[in-house]
mmCIF file of C-alpha atoms (C1' of nucleotides) in Angstrom:
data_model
loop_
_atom_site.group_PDB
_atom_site.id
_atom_site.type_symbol
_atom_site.label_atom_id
_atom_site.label_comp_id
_atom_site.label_asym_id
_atom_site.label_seq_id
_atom_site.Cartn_x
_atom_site.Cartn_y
_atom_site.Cartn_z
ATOM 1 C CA UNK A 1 -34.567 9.517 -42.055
ATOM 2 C CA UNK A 2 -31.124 9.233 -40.698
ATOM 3 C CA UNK A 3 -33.014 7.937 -37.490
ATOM 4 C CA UNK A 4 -31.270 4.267 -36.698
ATOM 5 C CA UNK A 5 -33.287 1.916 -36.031
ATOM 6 C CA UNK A 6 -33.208 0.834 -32.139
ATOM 7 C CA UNK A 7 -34.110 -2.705 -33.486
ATOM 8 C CA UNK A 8 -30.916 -3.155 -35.547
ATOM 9 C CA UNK A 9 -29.805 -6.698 -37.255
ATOM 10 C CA UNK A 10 -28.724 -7.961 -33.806
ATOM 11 C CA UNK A 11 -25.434 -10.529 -33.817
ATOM 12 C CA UNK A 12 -26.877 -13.038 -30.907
ATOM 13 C CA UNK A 13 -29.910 -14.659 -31.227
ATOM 14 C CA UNK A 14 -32.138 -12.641 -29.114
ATOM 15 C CA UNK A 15 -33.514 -16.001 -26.979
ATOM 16 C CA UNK A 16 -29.905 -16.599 -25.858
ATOM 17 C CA UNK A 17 -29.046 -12.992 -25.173
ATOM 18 C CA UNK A 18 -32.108 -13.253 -22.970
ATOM 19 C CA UNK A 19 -31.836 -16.788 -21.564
ATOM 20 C CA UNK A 20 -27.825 -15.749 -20.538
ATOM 21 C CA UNK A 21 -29.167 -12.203 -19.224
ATOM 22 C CA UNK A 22 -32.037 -13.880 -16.744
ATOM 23 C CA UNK A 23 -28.999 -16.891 -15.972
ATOM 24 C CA UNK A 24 -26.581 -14.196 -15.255
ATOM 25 C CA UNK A 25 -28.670 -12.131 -13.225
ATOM 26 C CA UNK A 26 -30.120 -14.764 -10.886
ATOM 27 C CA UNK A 27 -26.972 -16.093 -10.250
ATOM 28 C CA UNK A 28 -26.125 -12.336 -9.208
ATOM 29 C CA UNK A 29 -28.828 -12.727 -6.325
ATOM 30 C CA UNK A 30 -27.354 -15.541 -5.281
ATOM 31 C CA UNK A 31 -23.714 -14.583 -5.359
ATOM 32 C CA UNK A 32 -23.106 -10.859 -4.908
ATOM 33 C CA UNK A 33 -20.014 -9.939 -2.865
ATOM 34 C CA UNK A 34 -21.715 -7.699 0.107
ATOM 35 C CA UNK A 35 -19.925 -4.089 -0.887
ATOM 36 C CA UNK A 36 -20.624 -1.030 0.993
ATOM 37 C CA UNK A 37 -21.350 1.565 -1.868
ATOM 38 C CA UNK A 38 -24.164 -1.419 -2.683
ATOM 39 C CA UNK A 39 -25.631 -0.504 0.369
ATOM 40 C CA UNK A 40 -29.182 1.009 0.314
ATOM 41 C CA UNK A 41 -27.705 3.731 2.320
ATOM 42 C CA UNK A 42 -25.032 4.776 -0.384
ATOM 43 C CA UNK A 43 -25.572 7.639 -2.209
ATOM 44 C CA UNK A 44 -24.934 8.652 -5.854
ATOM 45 C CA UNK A 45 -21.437 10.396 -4.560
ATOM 46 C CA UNK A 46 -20.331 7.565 -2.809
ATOM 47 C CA UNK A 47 -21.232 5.318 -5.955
ATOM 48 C CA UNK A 48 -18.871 7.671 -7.763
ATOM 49 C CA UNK A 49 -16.336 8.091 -5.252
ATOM 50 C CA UNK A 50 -16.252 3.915 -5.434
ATOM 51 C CA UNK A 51 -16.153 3.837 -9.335
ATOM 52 C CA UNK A 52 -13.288 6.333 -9.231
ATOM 53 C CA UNK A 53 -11.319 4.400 -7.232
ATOM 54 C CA UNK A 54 -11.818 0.755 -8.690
ATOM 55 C CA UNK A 55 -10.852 2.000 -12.155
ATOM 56 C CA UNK A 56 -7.620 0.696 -11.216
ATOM 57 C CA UNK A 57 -7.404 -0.561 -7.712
ATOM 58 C CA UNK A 58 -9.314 -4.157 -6.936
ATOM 59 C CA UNK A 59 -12.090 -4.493 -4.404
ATOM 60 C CA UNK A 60 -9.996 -5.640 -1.587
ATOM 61 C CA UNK A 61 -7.963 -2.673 -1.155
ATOM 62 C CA UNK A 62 -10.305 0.005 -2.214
ATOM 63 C CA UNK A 63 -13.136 -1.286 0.472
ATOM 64 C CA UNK A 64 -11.368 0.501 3.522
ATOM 65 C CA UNK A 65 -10.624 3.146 2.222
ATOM 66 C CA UNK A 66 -13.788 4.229 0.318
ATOM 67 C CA UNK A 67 -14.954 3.596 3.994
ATOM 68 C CA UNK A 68 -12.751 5.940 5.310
ATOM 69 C CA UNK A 69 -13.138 8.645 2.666
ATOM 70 C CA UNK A 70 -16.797 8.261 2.627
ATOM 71 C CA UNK A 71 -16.675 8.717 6.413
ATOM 72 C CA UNK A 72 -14.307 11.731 6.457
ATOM 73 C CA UNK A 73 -16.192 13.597 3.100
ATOM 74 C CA UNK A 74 -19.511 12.593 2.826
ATOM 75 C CA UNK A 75 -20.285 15.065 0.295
ATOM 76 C CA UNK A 76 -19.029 16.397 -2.809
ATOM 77 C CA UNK A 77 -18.880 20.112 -0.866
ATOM 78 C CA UNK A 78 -16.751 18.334 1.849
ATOM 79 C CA UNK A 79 -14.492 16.980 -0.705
ATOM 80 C CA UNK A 80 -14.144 20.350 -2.282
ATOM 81 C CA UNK A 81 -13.460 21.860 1.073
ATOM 82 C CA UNK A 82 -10.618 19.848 1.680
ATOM 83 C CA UNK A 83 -7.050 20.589 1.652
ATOM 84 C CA UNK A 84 -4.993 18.442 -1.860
ATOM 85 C CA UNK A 85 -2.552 17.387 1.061
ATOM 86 C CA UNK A 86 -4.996 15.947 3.046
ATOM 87 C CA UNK A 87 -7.025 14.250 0.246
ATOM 88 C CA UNK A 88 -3.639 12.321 -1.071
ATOM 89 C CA UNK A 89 -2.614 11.589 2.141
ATOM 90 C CA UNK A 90 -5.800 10.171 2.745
ATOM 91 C CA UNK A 91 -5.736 7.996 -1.339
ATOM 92 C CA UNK A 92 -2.775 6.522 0.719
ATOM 93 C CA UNK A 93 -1.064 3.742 -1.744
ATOM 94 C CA UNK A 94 -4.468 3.367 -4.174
ATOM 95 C CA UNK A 95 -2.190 4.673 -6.633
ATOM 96 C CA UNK A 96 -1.801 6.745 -9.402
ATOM 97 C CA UNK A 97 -2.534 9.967 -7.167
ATOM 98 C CA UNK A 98 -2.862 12.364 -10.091
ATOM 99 C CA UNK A 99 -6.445 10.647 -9.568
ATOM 100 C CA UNK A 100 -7.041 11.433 -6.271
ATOM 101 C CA UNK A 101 -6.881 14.937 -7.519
ATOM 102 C CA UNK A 102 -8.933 14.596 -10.495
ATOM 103 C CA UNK A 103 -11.633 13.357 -7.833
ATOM 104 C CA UNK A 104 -11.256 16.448 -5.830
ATOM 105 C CA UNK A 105 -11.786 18.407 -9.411
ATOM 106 C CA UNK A 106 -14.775 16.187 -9.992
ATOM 107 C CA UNK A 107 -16.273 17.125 -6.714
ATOM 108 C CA UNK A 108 -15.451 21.068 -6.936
ATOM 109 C CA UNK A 109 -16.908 20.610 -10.491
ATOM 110 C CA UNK A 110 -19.955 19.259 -9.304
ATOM 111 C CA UNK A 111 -20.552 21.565 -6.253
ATOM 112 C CA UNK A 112 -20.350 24.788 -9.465
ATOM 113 C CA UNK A 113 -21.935 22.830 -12.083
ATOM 114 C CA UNK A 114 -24.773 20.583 -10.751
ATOM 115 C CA UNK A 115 -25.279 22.425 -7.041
ATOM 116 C CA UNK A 116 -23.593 19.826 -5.154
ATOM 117 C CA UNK A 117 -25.607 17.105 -6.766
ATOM 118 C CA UNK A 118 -24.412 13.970 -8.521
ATOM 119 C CA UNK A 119 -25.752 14.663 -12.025
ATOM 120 C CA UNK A 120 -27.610 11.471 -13.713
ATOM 121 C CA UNK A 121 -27.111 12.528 -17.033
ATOM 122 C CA UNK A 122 -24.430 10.809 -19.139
ATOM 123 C CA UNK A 123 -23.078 13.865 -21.081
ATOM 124 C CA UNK A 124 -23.041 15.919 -17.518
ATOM 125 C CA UNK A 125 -21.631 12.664 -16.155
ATOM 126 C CA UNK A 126 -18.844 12.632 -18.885
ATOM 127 C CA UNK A 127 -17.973 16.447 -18.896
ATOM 128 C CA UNK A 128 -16.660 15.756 -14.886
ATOM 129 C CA UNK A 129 -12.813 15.483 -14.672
ATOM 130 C CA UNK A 130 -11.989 12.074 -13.910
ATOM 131 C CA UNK A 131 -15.208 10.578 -15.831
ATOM 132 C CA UNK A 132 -14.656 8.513 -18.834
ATOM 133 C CA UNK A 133 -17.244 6.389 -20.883
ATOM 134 C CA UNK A 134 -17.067 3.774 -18.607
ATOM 135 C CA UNK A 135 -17.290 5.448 -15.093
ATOM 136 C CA UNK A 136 -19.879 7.549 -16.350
ATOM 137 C CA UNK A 137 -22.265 4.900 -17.488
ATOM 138 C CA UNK A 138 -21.421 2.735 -14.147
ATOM 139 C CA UNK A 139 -22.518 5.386 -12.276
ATOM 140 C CA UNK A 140 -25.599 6.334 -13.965
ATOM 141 C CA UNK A 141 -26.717 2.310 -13.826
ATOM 142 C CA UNK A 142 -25.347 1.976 -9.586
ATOM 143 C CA UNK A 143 -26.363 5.762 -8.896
ATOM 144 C CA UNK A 144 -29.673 6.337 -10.294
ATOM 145 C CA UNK A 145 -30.558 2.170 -11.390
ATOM 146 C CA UNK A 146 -31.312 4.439 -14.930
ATOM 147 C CA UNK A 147 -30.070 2.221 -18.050
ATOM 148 C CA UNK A 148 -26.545 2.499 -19.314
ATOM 149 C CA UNK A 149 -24.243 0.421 -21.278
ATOM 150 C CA UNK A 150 -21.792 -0.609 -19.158
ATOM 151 C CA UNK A 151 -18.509 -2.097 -20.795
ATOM 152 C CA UNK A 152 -15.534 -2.409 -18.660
ATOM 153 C CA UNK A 153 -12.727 -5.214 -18.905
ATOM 154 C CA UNK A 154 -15.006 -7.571 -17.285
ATOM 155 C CA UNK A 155 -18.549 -7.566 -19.525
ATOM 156 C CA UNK A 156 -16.293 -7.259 -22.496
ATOM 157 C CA UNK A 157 -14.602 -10.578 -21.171
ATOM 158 C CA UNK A 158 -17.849 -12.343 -20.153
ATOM 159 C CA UNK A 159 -19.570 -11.079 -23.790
ATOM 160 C CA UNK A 160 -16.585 -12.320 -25.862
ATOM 161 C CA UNK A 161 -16.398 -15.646 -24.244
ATOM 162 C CA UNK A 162 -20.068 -16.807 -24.182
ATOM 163 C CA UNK A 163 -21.415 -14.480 -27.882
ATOM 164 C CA UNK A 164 -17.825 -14.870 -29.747
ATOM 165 C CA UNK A 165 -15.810 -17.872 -28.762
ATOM 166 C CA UNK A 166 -12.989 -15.397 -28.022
ATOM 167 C CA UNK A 167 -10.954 -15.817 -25.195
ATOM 168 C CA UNK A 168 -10.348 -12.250 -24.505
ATOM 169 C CA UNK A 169 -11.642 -8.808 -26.285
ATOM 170 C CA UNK A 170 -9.812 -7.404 -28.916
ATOM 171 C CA UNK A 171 -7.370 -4.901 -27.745
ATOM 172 C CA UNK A 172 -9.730 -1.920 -28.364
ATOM 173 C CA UNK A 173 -13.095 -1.233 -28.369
ATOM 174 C CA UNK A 174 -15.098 -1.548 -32.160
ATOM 175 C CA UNK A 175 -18.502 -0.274 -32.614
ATOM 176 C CA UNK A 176 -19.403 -4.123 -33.237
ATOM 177 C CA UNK A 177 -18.145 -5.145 -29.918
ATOM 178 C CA UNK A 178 -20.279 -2.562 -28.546
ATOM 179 C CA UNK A 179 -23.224 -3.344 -30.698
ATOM 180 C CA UNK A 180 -23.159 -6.876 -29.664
ATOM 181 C CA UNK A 181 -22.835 -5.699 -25.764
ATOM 182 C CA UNK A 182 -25.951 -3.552 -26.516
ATOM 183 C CA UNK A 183 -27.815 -6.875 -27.481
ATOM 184 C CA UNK A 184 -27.546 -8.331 -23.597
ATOM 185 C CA UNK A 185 -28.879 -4.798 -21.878
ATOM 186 C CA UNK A 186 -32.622 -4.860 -21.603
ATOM 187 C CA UNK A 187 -34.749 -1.768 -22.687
ATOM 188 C CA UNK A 188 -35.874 -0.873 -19.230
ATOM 189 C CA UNK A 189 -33.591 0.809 -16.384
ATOM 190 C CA UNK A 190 -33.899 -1.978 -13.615
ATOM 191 C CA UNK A 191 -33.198 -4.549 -15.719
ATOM 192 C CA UNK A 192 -30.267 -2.569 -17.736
ATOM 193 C CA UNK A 193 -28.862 -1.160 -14.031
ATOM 194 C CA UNK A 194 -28.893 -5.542 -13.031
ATOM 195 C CA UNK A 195 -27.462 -6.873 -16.006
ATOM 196 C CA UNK A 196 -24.517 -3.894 -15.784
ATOM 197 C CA UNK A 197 -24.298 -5.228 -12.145
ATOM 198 C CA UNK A 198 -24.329 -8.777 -12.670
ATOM 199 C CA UNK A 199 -22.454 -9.460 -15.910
ATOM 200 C CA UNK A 200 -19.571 -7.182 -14.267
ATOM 201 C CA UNK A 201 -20.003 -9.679 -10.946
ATOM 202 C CA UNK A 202 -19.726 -12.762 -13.024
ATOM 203 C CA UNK A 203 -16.576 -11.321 -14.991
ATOM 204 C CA UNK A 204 -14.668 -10.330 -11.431
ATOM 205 C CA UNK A 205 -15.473 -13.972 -9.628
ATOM 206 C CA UNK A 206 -16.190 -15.852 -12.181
ATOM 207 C CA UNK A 207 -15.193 -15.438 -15.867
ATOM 208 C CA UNK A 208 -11.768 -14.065 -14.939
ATOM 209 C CA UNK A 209 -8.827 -13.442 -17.141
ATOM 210 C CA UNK A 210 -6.578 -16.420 -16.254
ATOM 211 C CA UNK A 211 -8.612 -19.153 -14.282
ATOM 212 C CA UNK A 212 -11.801 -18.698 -15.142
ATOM 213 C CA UNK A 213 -14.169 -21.237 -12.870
ATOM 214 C CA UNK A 214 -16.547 -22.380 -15.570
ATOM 215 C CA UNK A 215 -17.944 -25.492 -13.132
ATOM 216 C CA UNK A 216 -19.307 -22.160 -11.037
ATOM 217 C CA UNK A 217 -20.911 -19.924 -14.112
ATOM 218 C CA UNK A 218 -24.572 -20.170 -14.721
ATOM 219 C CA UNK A 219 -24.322 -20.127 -18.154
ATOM 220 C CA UNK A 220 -21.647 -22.402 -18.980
ATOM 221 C CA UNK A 221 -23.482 -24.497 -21.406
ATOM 222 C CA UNK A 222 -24.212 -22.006 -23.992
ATOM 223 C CA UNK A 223 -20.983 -20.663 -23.803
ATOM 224 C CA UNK A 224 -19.506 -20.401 -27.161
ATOM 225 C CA UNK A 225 -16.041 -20.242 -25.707
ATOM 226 C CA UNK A 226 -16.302 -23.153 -23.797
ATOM 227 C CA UNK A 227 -18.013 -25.150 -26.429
ATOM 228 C CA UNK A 228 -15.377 -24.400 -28.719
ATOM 229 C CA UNK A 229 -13.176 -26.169 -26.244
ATOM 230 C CA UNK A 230 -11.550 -22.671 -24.776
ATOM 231 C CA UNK A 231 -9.202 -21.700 -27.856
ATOM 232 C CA UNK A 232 -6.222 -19.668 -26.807
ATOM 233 C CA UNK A 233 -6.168 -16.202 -26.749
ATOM 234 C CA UNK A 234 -6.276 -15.044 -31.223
ATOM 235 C CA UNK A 235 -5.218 -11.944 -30.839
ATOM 236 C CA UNK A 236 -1.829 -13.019 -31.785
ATOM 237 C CA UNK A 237 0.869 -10.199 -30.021
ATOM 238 C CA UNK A 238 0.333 -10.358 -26.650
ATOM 239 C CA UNK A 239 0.359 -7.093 -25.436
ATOM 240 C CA UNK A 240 3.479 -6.439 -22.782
ATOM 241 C CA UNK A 241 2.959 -5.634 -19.413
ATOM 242 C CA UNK A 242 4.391 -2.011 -18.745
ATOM 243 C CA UNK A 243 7.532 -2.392 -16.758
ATOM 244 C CA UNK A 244 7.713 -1.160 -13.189
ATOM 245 C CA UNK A 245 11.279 -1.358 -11.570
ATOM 246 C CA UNK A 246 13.320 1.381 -12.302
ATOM 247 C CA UNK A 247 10.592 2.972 -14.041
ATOM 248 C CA UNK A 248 9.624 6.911 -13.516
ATOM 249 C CA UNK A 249 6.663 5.148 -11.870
ATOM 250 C CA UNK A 250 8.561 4.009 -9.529
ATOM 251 C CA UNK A 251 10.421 6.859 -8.687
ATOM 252 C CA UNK A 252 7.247 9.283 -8.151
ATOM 253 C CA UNK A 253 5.822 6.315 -6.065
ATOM 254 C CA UNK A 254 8.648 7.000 -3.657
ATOM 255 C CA UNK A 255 8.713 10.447 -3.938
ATOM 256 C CA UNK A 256 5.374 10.483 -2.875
ATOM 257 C CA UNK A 257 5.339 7.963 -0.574
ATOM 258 C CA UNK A 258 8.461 10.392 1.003
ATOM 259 C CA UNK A 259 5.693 13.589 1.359
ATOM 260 C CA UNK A 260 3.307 11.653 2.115
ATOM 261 C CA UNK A 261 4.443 10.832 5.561
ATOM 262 C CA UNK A 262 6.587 13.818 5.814
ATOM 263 C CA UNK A 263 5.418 16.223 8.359
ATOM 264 C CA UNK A 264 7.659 18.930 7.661
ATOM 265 C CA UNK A 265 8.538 20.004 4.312
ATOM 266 C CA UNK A 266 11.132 17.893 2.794
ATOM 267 C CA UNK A 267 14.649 19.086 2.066
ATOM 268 C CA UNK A 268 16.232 18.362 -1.220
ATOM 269 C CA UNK A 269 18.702 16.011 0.250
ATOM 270 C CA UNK A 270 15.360 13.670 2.158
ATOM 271 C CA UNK A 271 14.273 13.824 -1.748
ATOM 272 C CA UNK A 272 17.604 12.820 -3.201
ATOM 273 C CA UNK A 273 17.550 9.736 -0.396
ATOM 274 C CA UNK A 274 15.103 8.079 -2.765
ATOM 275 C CA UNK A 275 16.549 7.270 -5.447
ATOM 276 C CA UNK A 276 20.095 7.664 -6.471
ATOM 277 C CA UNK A 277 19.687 8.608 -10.536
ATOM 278 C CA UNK A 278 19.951 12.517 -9.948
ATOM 279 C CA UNK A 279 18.848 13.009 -13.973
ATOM 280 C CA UNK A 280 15.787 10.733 -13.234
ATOM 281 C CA UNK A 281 15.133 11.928 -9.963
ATOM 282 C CA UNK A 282 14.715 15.533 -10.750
ATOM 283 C CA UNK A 283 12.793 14.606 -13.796
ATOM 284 C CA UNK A 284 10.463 12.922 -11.601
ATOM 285 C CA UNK A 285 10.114 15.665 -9.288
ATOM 286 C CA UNK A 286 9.615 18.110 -12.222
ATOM 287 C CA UNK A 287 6.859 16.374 -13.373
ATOM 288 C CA UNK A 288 5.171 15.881 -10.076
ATOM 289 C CA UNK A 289 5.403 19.794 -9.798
ATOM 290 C CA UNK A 290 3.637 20.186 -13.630
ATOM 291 C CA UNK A 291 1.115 17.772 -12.310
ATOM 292 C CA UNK A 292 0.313 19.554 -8.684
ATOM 293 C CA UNK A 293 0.970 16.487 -7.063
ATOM 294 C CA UNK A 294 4.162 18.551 -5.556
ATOM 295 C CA UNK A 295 4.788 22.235 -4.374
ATOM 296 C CA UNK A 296 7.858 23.615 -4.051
ATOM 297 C CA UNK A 297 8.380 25.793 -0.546
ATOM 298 C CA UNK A 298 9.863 28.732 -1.235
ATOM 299 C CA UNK A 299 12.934 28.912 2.030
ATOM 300 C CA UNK A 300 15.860 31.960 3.196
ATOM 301 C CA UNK A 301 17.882 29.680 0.975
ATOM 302 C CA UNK A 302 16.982 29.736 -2.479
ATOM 303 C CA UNK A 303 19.555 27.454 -2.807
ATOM 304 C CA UNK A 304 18.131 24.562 -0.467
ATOM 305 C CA UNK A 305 14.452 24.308 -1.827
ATOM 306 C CA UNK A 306 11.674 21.930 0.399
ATOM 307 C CA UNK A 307 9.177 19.882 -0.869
ATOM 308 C CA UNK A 308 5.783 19.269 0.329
ATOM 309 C CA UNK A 309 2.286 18.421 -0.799
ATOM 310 C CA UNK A 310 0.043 20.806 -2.183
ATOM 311 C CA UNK A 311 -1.679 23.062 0.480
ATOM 312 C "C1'" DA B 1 -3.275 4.633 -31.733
ATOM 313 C "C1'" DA B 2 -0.056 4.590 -28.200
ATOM 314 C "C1'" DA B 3 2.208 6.126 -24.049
ATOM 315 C "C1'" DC B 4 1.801 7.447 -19.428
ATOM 316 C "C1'" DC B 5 0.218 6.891 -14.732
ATOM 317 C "C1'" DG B 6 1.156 2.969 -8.943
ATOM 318 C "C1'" DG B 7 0.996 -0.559 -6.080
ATOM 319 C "C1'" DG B 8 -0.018 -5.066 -4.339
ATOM 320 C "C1'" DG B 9 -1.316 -9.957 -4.584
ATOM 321 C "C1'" DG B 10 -1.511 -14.510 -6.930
ATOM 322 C "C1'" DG B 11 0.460 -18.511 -9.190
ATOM 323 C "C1'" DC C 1 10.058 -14.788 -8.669
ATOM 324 C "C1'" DC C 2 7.607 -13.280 -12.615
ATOM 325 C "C1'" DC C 3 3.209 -12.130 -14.089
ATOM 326 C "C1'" DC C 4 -1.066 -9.820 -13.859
ATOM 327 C "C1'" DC C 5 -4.488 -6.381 -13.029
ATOM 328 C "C1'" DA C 6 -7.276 -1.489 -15.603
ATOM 329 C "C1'" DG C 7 -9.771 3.321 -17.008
ATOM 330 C "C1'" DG C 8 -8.766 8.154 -18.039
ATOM 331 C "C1'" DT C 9 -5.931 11.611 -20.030
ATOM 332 C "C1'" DT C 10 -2.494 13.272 -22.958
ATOM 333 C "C1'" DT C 11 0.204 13.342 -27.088
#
DNA sequence: AAACCGGGGGG
DNA sequence: CCCCCAGGTTT
């Protein structure tokens, strides 16, 4: 039987997997920031729309404008209505915009695929553009409260500080570090959809990367980390930062930025006002073109092309 | 497995 | 001022 068992040799005893789960999830009621898409009057799109948007923006800056988008498409048919101009005018500086038109996919996707309904299936979840094994098991767990193993930066954080001693996850994802997530998410889809919720609470306010306020967490004293006296972080090479100034980021950022408020198509010389590396520049502005972010408008001149956002 | 992709706030 | 944050896609 190449069945696996569902009660596999788990690697946390299961009475403090359970004791840390109930901890956790009581301080949740206690503590939980008061977000709009947690509002009983979200629904499964906005939940998305919200997950799409904190992959890598935090809370403070995506909670306008999710209210705004929510406001202006309410519905994955409105989104897919809507002009690519107008939807990364309106992602505004939550940057990388190249997602703001995934999210636009995702919703034209959805309006063919699933009828203009949110599907709560993982695999339909994970087929959508913009949905990766993360996003598509947040939303299943905020969306539809169905059970999901939720790992983002935070659990992995909170599960590798109070079940390994470790400071910080290792750089990627192993089936173990999975496995051992798998041993904190109860069997039934409230209590799975809470947990997700709280341990990913606890990890944003609480367990955080750098100054992590272990007076405040609820299950500081069986926290392996802490009772190892907090070792250091033993994944030895630090991984660097990407660099930002003078970066290709940087330049699309402005290019952008440029359209973005541009009313008119822009001329080539408004582009070239920038940034001054001509090479870079116009390997920027290629790639924003290969990436639809950027349509070229065809003028008299074909030697003075304009630039504008995508109509 | 590693590189690419923005932008802002905290220490 | 430097440093940090973070998931999906592409190569």
């Amino acid at each position: 039987m190449p069945t696996p068992s569902p009660a596999a040799a788990p690697d946390v005893d299961p009475a403090l997997a359970d004791g840390v789960r109930r901890d956790v999830v009581a301080w949740f009621g206690a503590h939980a920031r008061d977000l709009p898409w947690r509002h009983p009057d979200r629904t499964p799109w906005g939940v998305l729309v919200s997950e799409v948007m904190l992959q890598q923006t935090p809370v403070v800056r995506v909670e306008p404008a999710w209210r705004a988008w929510t406001a202006r498409w309410p519905t994955p048919a409105d989104l897919a209505a809507a002009s690519p101009a107008d939807v990364l005018r309106a992602w505004d500086r939550l940057g990388y915009p190249r997602r703001a038109l995934r999210l636009q996919e995702c919703a034209r996707a959805v309006v063919e695929r699933h009828g203009g309904e949110v599907p709560s299936d993982e695999e339909a979840l994970l087929a959508l553009p913009g949905i990766g094994a993360y996003t598509a098991a947040a939303v299943r767990a905020f969306a539809f409260g169905r059970r999901s193993v939720v790992l983002d930066t935070n659990v992995r954080r909170v599960v590798a500080r109070v079940a390994e001693g470790a400071a910080v996850p290792a750089p990627a994802l192993t089936v173990g570090e999975r496995r051992l997530a798998e041993a904190f998410v109860p069997a039934d889809d409230a209590g799975a959809a809470r947990w997700a919720a709280a341990s990913m609470e606890l990890g944003a306010l609480v367990c955080t990367a750098r100054a992590p306020r272990c007076e405040a967490c609820p299950v500081a004293d069986r926290c392996a980390w802490r009772l190892a006296g907090k070792p250091g972080d033993a994944h030895a090479p630090r991984r660097r930062t990407q660099a930002w100034a003078g970066t290709d980021r940087q330049v699309r950022g402005r290019i952008m930025a440029l359209l973005r408020e541009a009313l008119e198509p822009a001329p080539a010389e408004a582009v070239a006002a920038v940034w001054p590396d001509d090479a870079q520049r116009e390997r920027c502005l290629a790639g924003l073109l290969v990436d639809g972010l950027v349509e070229r408008v065809p003028g008299e001149d074909p030697e003075r092309p304009r630039y504008r956002l995508p109509s």
